[in-house]
Amino acid sequence: MKSHARVVVIGGGVVGCSVLYHLTKFGWTEVVLVERSELTSGSTWHAAGGMHTINGDPNVAKLQKYTVELYKEIQDYSGQDIGLHMTSGMMLASTKDRFDWMKSILAKGRYMGLDAHLLTPKEAHDLMPLLDPDQFVGAVFDPVEGHLDPYGTTHAYAKSAKRNGAEIYLHTKVEDLVQREDGSWRIITDKGEIVAEHVVNCGGLWAREIGRMVGLELPVLAMEHMYLITEDMPEVIEFNRTHGKELMHCVDFDGEIYLRQERNGMLMGTYEKACRPWSPLTTPWDFGHELLEEDIARITPELEVGFRHFPAFNRAGIRKIINGPFTFSPDGNPLVGPVRGMTNFWSACAVMAGFSQGGGVGLALANWMIDGDPGFDVFAMDVARYGDYATLAYTNAKVRENYSRRFSIRYPNEELPAGRPLQTTPIYDRLKAAGAVFGASYGLEQPLWFAPDGVEDRFSWRRSTDFETVGAEARAVREGVGLMETSGFAKYAVRGRGAAAWLDRLLACRLPEPGRMTLAPMLKDDGKLIGDFTLAKLGEGDFLLIGSGIAEDYHMRWFETHLPRDGSVTLEALNLSLVGLAIAGPKAREVLAKLTHRDVSTEAFPFMAVRRMDLGMAPAIVGRVSYTGDLGYEIWMKPQYQRYLYDLILEAGAEFGIRLFGLRALNALRLEKSYGSWSREYRPLYGPVEAGLERFVAVGKAADFIGREAARAERETGGALRLRTFVVAAKDADVIGDEPIYLDGAVRGWVTSGGYAHAAGLSVAVGYVPKEIADVETGWSIELLGEMLPARLQAEPLFDPSGARMRG
Ligand SMILES: Cc1cc2nc3c(=O)[nH]c(=O)nc-3n(C[C@H](O)[C@H](O)[C@H](O)COP(=O)(O)OP(=O)(O)OC[C@H]3O[C@@H](n4cnc5c(N)ncnc54)[C@H](O)[C@@H]3O)c2cc1C
């Protein structure tokens, strides 16, 4: 065994071997993998080996597409047979609602060039005669699906990596990890010690335990999972004989089952409602090539539906039932990337679909380690998408919910209940009493809308029970004044003698003068957006940075990586030690004026000014800015003052008809101003020219900020895309995001967000299209729930295009 290496990958499952392969493929040497037993000794060996491309999240779908396309390469390169069967597949719907959902998934796939299409029940039956067409309303056919041999595939990655120079140490268990003074790692195994620059946690079923070696509690939990294999079935043999090919994969969403051919019989698996975590507190180290006890009773309800939908199963004998554990994160996506606060400690775990995603995970991680960037947008699987709220018990609640809902529809307006309420602000009970319907974001309960007595959220693809009320909230802002809670934003205090210089290097904007704010895009080296903030300069060496709540850990990781080590800058994520309220609308100033003796006229307190001021008896920071695009103020306070200020503002606003509004009304308001939001319009995929943020990027400022050269280049070339707003001829449903945008009948772009702009009375979509066609006025349409809706390019914001109201 080597005593020194550049990288030690811990774990020889499909994920670890993929990471090892990609590191060597991109040229890294001195790369080793350490496996406690044989390769595949975790969840990999008993996997059903199914893989597919389609996924509800287009970024995850891209990763899956890459994985599936990689298989031929590793088979050829390693000479190891991986038992690849590209059978194609179909997703089946038994209800109209489910079929609507499938149409939306299909539409999302169109922009990626996925060659999937809809099937009638009869067409589905012709392709897959085991199904009863009367049980279904339709299906989606996916040509890129199949299954493979998990053992052969893992060994193909491993052999390819070895061919490139990697070494693999079997029967070598990592027992501890210790970071040395110089940042390198001591990997202490039962066979001796290796010192390495980087450590990668690909521990699968033991990833949580490996995390604990370095003081981390990773949000990952294993669940038991069962599938059955039948005896030979005459229907299968007959199909193979007459068609000369295998039966295809099926996912039957309403039966909550998946199936595929296995030899001359079939394999059927299920994500049962009565699911069970495996080893919820610690994974035993002596667990090896074993299966868990089968528990057919637990999956009987799903099997009953499955057998009804596929009647041939009723006549088949069951040869074997497999029950094995595999791991999930709270949202079911992997946990990939550098772990915040640690040098060169990388995560590649919680990969629940190793054969659909393992290749993409390996690619992203290898890119990240070698180039400092994953190379594509991986936020959906970034380990930094969780904060410290994702504790062991939270993870347990969310993983069970996710597992049991794996094949359930999640409606665009549906908030999932597990693990809630967890974090609340001081006014939570007050908002609840006022009818607030909450959504949880980054663990925090946030009001979405305020429901009248007796009205509840009804989950739907179409406009629902909240439509009228959200409209009234949005109009109340435009016509008078509204109050909302803003505590869910991330807030960072940046202080110290070096604060200004550091921010000037980190952010692409010009720094504001004291008492002023500015919009502050943050770029990566390649000039793509890695953040968009509001930066307030409260005083010399005293800044408040406000950004997206879901990206707090993600941004802290970036900030901390770039923080000077000389103590000249202090950085603090304020989280809920600073909470917020915002008032907006033409009467907002009159409300504010009642709370302070200070002059709040436009002359004294203009647009983008920020002041520390007392409101009533409470100290606060007030910024004259509003994401509604209206006259408005964001008010930040310590939590102990929030209830007081909430009551005070409502009392002062009563004479102006102040109304509470939530995040759904805010979305409607920002859309009619064409304001983008982080993780939708602004992502590491887009440059500032493309995203329309060019005017906030000061390429000519004195400080050499990160991404400056690339930003200059983008300015010269113009980038490839443009963000545009469209008014959609929608009927009873509005776009939400990821729908394809067509010009003259051809897919040319994708929606990033949308909704009904209530005050304007129009349905709106925002999305990216190639710059060459970005100003074409006619010929646009957007596909929604299987229908082509004509769309009109909206060149300027629907509301207050000159900004007079906001600045006035
Ligand atoms: C019944 C069942 C069916 C499935 N079907 C499918 C399917 O059809 N398609 C699909 O894509 N996925 C399927 N999966 C999921 C799939 O198995 C996982 O996504 C995949 O195995 C994850 O691989 P991994 O490398 O992350 O983890 P693992 O396979 O668990 O590998 C982790 C490895 O790390 C090693 N290790 C851990 N700790 C240490 C240490 N301290 N020192 C050294 N080595 C260590 C372990 O021995 C192990 O070999 C299924 C899973 C089950 C249980």
Coordinates of N, CA, C and O in Angstrom, one line a residue, residues 376-476:
F376 N -20.9 21.9 -14.5 CA -22.3 22.1 -14.9 C -23.1 22.4 -13.6 O -22.5 22.5 -12.6
D377 N -24.4 22.7 -13.8 CA -25.1 23.1 -12.6 C -25.5 22.0 -11.7 O -26.4 21.2 -12.1
V378 N -24.9 21.8 -10.6 CA -25.2 20.7 -9.7 C -25.8 21.0 -8.4 O -25.8 20.3 -7.5
F379 N -26.5 22.2 -8.4 CA -27.0 22.6 -7.1 C -28.0 21.5 -6.5 O -28.1 21.3 -5.3
A380 N -28.8 20.9 -7.4 CA -29.7 19.9 -7.0 C -29.1 18.8 -6.2 O -29.8 18.1 -5.5
M381 N -27.8 18.5 -6.4 CA -27.2 17.4 -5.7 C -26.0 17.9 -4.9 O -25.2 17.1 -4.4
D382 N -25.9 19.2 -4.7 CA -24.8 19.8 -3.9 C -24.9 19.5 -2.4 O -26.0 19.7 -1.9
V383 N -23.9 19.0 -1.8 CA -24.0 18.7 -0.4 C -24.3 20.0 0.4 O -24.8 19.9 1.5
A384 N -24.0 21.1 -0.1 CA -24.2 22.4 0.5 C -25.7 22.9 0.5 O -26.0 24.0 0.9
R385 N -26.6 22.1 -0.1 CA -27.9 22.6 -0.2 C -28.7 22.4 1.2 O -29.8 22.8 1.3
Y386 N -28.0 21.7 2.1 CA -28.6 21.5 3.4 C -27.8 22.3 4.5 O -26.6 22.4 4.4
G387 N -28.5 22.9 5.4 CA -27.8 23.6 6.5 C -27.9 22.7 7.8 O -28.2 21.5 7.7
D388 N -27.6 23.3 8.9 CA -27.5 22.5 10.1 C -28.8 22.0 10.6 O -28.9 21.2 11.6
Y389 N -29.9 22.5 10.0 CA -31.2 22.0 10.4 C -31.4 20.5 10.0 O -32.3 19.8 10.5
A390 N -30.6 20.1 9.1 CA -30.8 18.7 8.5 C -30.2 17.7 9.5 O -29.2 17.1 9.2
T391 N -30.7 17.6 10.7 CA -30.2 16.7 11.7 C -30.6 15.2 11.4 O -31.3 15.0 10.5
L392 N -30.1 14.4 12.3 CA -30.4 12.9 12.1 C -31.9 12.7 12.1 O -32.4 12.0 11.2
A393 N -32.6 13.3 13.0 CA -34.1 13.0 13.1 C -34.8 13.7 12.0 O -35.8 13.1 11.4
Y394 N -34.4 14.9 11.6 CA -35.0 15.5 10.4 C -34.8 14.7 9.2 O -35.7 14.4 8.4
T395 N -33.6 14.2 9.0 CA -33.3 13.4 7.8 C -34.2 12.1 7.8 O -34.7 11.7 6.8
N396 N -34.3 11.5 9.0 CA -35.2 10.3 9.1 C -36.6 10.6 8.7 O -37.2 9.9 7.8
A397 N -37.2 11.7 9.1 CA -38.5 12.1 8.8 C -38.7 12.3 7.3 O -39.6 11.9 6.6
K398 N -37.7 13.1 6.7 CA -37.8 13.5 5.3 C -37.5 12.3 4.4 O -38.1 12.2 3.3
V399 N -36.5 11.5 4.8 CA -36.2 10.4 3.9 C -37.4 9.4 3.8 O -37.7 8.9 2.7
R400 N -38.0 9.1 4.9 CA -39.2 8.2 4.9 C -40.3 8.8 4.0 O -40.9 8.1 3.2
E401 N -40.5 10.1 4.2 CA -41.5 10.8 3.3 C -41.1 10.7 1.8 O -41.9 10.3 1.0
N402 N -39.9 10.9 1.6 CA -39.4 10.9 0.2 C -39.5 9.5 -0.4 O -40.0 9.3 -1.6
Y403 N -39.1 8.5 0.3 CA -39.2 7.1 -0.1 C -40.6 6.7 -0.5 O -40.9 6.2 -1.5
S404 N -41.5 7.0 0.5 CA -42.9 6.6 0.3 C -43.6 7.3 -0.8 O -44.7 6.9 -1.2
R405 N -43.0 8.5 -1.2 CA -43.6 9.3 -2.2 C -42.9 9.2 -3.5 O -43.1 10.0 -4.4
R406 N -41.9 8.3 -3.6 CA -41.0 8.3 -4.8 C -41.8 8.3 -6.1 O -41.4 8.9 -7.0
F407 N -42.9 7.6 -6.1 CA -43.7 7.5 -7.3 C -45.0 8.4 -7.2 O -45.9 8.2 -8.0
S408 N -45.0 9.2 -6.2 CA -46.2 10.1 -6.1 C -46.0 11.4 -6.8 O -44.9 11.8 -7.1
I409 N -47.2 12.0 -7.2 CA -47.1 13.3 -7.9 C -46.7 14.3 -6.8 O -47.3 14.3 -5.7
R410 N -45.9 15.2 -7.1 CA -45.8 16.4 -6.3 C -46.3 17.6 -7.2 O -45.7 18.0 -8.2
Y411 N -47.3 18.2 -6.7 CA -47.9 19.3 -7.5 C -47.1 20.5 -7.3 O -46.4 20.7 -6.3
P412 N -47.2 21.5 -8.2 CA -46.4 22.7 -8.1 C -46.7 23.5 -6.8 O -45.8 24.1 -6.3
N413 N -47.9 23.4 -6.3 CA -48.2 24.2 -5.1 C -48.2 23.3 -3.9 O -48.7 23.7 -2.9
E414 N -47.6 22.1 -4.0 CA -47.7 21.2 -2.8 C -46.5 21.3 -1.9 O -45.4 21.2 -2.3
E415 N -46.8 21.5 -0.6 CA -45.8 21.6 0.4 C -45.8 20.3 1.2 O -46.9 19.8 1.6
L416 N -44.7 19.6 1.3 CA -44.7 18.3 2.0 C -44.6 18.5 3.5 O -43.8 19.3 4.0
P417 N -45.3 17.6 4.3 CA -45.4 17.9 5.7 C -44.3 17.4 6.6 O -44.2 17.9 7.7
A418 N -43.6 16.4 6.2 CA -42.6 15.8 7.2 C -41.6 16.8 7.7 O -41.1 17.6 6.9
G419 N -41.2 16.6 8.9 CA -40.1 17.4 9.5 C -40.5 18.8 9.7 O -39.6 19.7 9.7
R420 N -41.8 19.1 9.9 CA -42.3 20.5 10.0 C -43.3 20.6 11.1 O -44.1 19.7 11.3
P421 N -43.5 21.8 11.6 CA -42.6 22.9 11.5 C -41.4 22.7 12.4 O -41.5 22.2 13.4
L422 N -40.3 23.2 11.8 CA -39.0 23.0 12.6 C -38.5 24.4 13.0 O -38.5 24.7 14.2
Q423 N -38.1 25.2 12.0 CA -37.7 26.5 12.4 C -38.8 27.5 12.2 O -39.4 27.6 11.1
T424 N -39.1 28.3 13.2 CA -40.1 29.4 13.1 C -39.6 30.7 13.6 O -38.6 30.7 14.4
T425 N -40.1 31.8 13.1 CA -39.7 33.1 13.6 C -40.7 33.5 14.7 O -41.8 32.9 14.9
P426 N -40.4 34.6 15.4 CA -41.2 35.0 16.6 C -42.7 35.3 16.1 O -43.6 35.3 17.0
I427 N -42.9 35.7 14.9 CA -44.3 36.1 14.5 C -45.1 34.9 13.9 O -46.2 35.0 13.4
Y428 N -44.5 33.7 14.0 CA -45.1 32.5 13.3 C -46.6 32.4 13.8 O -47.5 32.2 13.0
D429 N -46.8 32.4 15.1 CA -48.1 32.2 15.6 C -49.1 33.3 15.2 O -50.3 33.1 14.9
R430 N -48.6 34.5 15.2 CA -49.4 35.6 14.7 C -49.8 35.4 13.2 O -50.9 35.7 12.9
L431 N -48.8 35.0 12.4 CA -49.1 34.8 11.0 C -50.1 33.7 10.8 O -51.0 33.8 10.0
K432 N -49.9 32.7 11.6 CA -50.8 31.5 11.5 C -52.2 31.9 11.9 O -53.2 31.5 11.2
A433 N -52.3 32.7 12.9 CA -53.7 33.2 13.3 C -54.3 34.0 12.2 O -55.5 34.1 12.1
A434 N -53.5 34.7 11.4 CA -54.0 35.5 10.3 C -54.3 34.7 9.1 O -54.6 35.2 8.0
G435 N -54.1 33.3 9.2 CA -54.5 32.5 8.1 C -53.3 32.0 7.2 O -53.5 31.4 6.1
A436 N -52.1 32.3 7.7 CA -50.9 32.0 6.8 C -50.9 30.5 6.5 O -51.1 29.6 7.3
V437 N -50.7 30.2 5.2 CA -50.4 28.8 4.7 C -48.9 28.9 4.5 O -48.3 29.7 3.8
F438 N -48.2 28.0 5.2 CA -46.7 28.0 5.2 C -46.1 27.0 4.2 O -46.6 26.0 4.0
G439 N -44.9 27.4 3.7 CA -44.1 26.4 3.0 C -42.7 26.4 3.8 O -42.4 27.4 4.5
A440 N -42.0 25.3 3.7 CA -40.7 25.3 4.4 C -39.6 25.4 3.3 O -39.6 24.8 2.3
S441 N -38.7 26.3 3.6 CA -37.6 26.5 2.8 C -36.3 26.6 3.6 O -36.3 27.4 4.6
Y442 N -35.3 25.7 3.3 CA -34.1 25.7 4.1 C -34.5 25.5 5.6 O -33.9 26.1 6.5
G443 N -35.5 24.7 5.8 CA -35.9 24.4 7.2 C -36.8 25.4 7.9 O -37.2 25.2 9.0
L444 N -37.0 26.5 7.3 CA -37.8 27.6 7.9 C -39.2 27.7 7.3 O -39.4 27.7 6.1
E445 N -40.1 27.9 8.2 CA -41.5 28.1 7.8 C -41.7 29.5 7.3 O -41.4 30.5 8.0
Q446 N -42.3 29.6 6.1 CA -42.4 30.9 5.5 C -43.8 31.0 5.0 O -44.3 30.1 4.3
P447 N -44.5 32.2 5.2 CA -45.9 32.3 4.7 C -46.0 32.4 3.2 O -45.3 33.2 2.6
L448 N -46.8 31.5 2.6 CA -47.0 31.5 1.2 C -48.2 32.4 0.7 O -48.1 33.1 -0.2
W449 N -49.2 32.3 1.5 CA -50.4 33.1 1.3 C -51.3 33.1 2.5 O -51.0 32.3 3.4
F450 N -52.3 33.9 2.6 CA -53.1 34.0 3.8 C -54.5 33.6 3.4 O -55.2 34.4 2.7
A451 N -54.9 32.4 3.8 CA -56.2 31.8 3.4 C -57.3 32.3 4.2 O -57.2 32.4 5.4
P452 N -58.4 32.7 3.6 CA -59.6 33.0 4.3 C -60.1 31.8 5.1 O -59.8 30.7 4.7
D453 N -60.9 32.0 6.1 CA -61.5 30.9 6.9 C -62.1 29.9 6.0 O -62.9 30.2 5.1
G454 N -61.8 28.6 6.2 CA -62.4 27.5 5.5 C -61.8 27.2 4.1 O -62.2 26.3 3.5
V455 N -60.8 28.0 3.7 CA -60.2 27.8 2.4 C -58.8 27.1 2.6 O -58.1 27.6 3.5
E456 N -58.5 26.1 1.9 CA -57.2 25.4 2.0 C -56.6 25.3 0.7 O -57.2 25.4 -0.3
D457 N -55.3 25.1 0.7 CA -54.5 24.8 -0.5 C -55.1 23.5 -1.1 O -55.0 22.5 -0.5
R458 N -55.5 23.5 -2.4 CA -55.9 22.3 -3.0 C -54.8 22.1 -4.1 O -54.6 22.9 -5.0
F459 N -54.1 20.9 -4.0 CA -52.9 20.7 -4.9 C -53.4 20.4 -6.3 O -54.3 19.6 -6.5
S460 N -52.8 21.1 -7.2 CA -53.3 21.0 -8.6 C -52.2 21.5 -9.6 O -51.3 22.2 -9.2
W461 N -52.3 21.0 -10.8 CA -51.5 21.5 -11.9 C -52.1 22.8 -12.4 O -51.4 23.6 -13.1
R462 N -53.3 23.1 -12.0 CA -54.0 24.3 -12.5 C -54.2 25.3 -11.4 O -53.9 25.0 -10.3
R463 N -54.7 26.5 -11.8 CA -54.9 27.5 -10.8 C -55.8 26.9 -9.7 O -56.8 26.2 -10.1
S464 N -55.6 27.2 -8.5 CA -56.2 26.5 -7.4 C -56.9 27.4 -6.5 O -57.2 28.6 -6.8
T465 N -57.2 26.9 -5.3 CA -58.0 27.6 -4.3 C -57.3 28.9 -3.8 O -58.0 29.8 -3.2
D466 N -56.0 29.0 -4.0 CA -55.3 30.3 -3.6 C -55.4 31.4 -4.6 O -55.0 32.5 -4.3
F467 N -55.9 31.1 -5.8 CA -55.7 32.0 -6.9 C -56.3 33.4 -6.6 O -55.6 34.4 -6.7
E468 N -57.6 33.4 -6.2 CA -58.2 34.7 -5.9 C -57.6 35.5 -4.8 O -57.3 36.7 -4.9
T469 N -57.2 34.7 -3.7 CA -56.6 35.4 -2.6 C -55.2 36.0 -2.9 O -54.9 37.1 -2.5
V470 N -54.4 35.2 -3.5 CA -53.1 35.7 -3.9 C -53.2 36.9 -4.8 O -52.5 37.9 -4.6
G471 N -54.2 36.9 -5.7 CA -54.5 38.0 -6.5 C -54.9 39.2 -5.7 O -54.3 40.4 -5.9
A472 N -55.7 39.0 -4.7 CA -56.1 40.2 -3.8 C -54.9 40.7 -3.1 O -54.7 41.9 -2.9
E473 N -54.0 39.8 -2.6 CA -52.8 40.2 -1.9 C -51.9 41.1 -2.8 O -51.4 42.1 -2.4
A474 N -51.7 40.6 -4.0 CA -50.8 41.3 -5.0 C -51.4 42.7 -5.3 O -50.7 43.7 -5.3
R475 N -52.7 42.7 -5.5 CA -53.4 44.0 -5.9 C -53.3 45.0 -4.7 O -53.2 46.2 -4.9
A476 N -53.4 44.4 -3.5 CA -53.3 45.3 -2.3 C -52.0 46.0 -2.2 O -51.9 47.2 -1.8

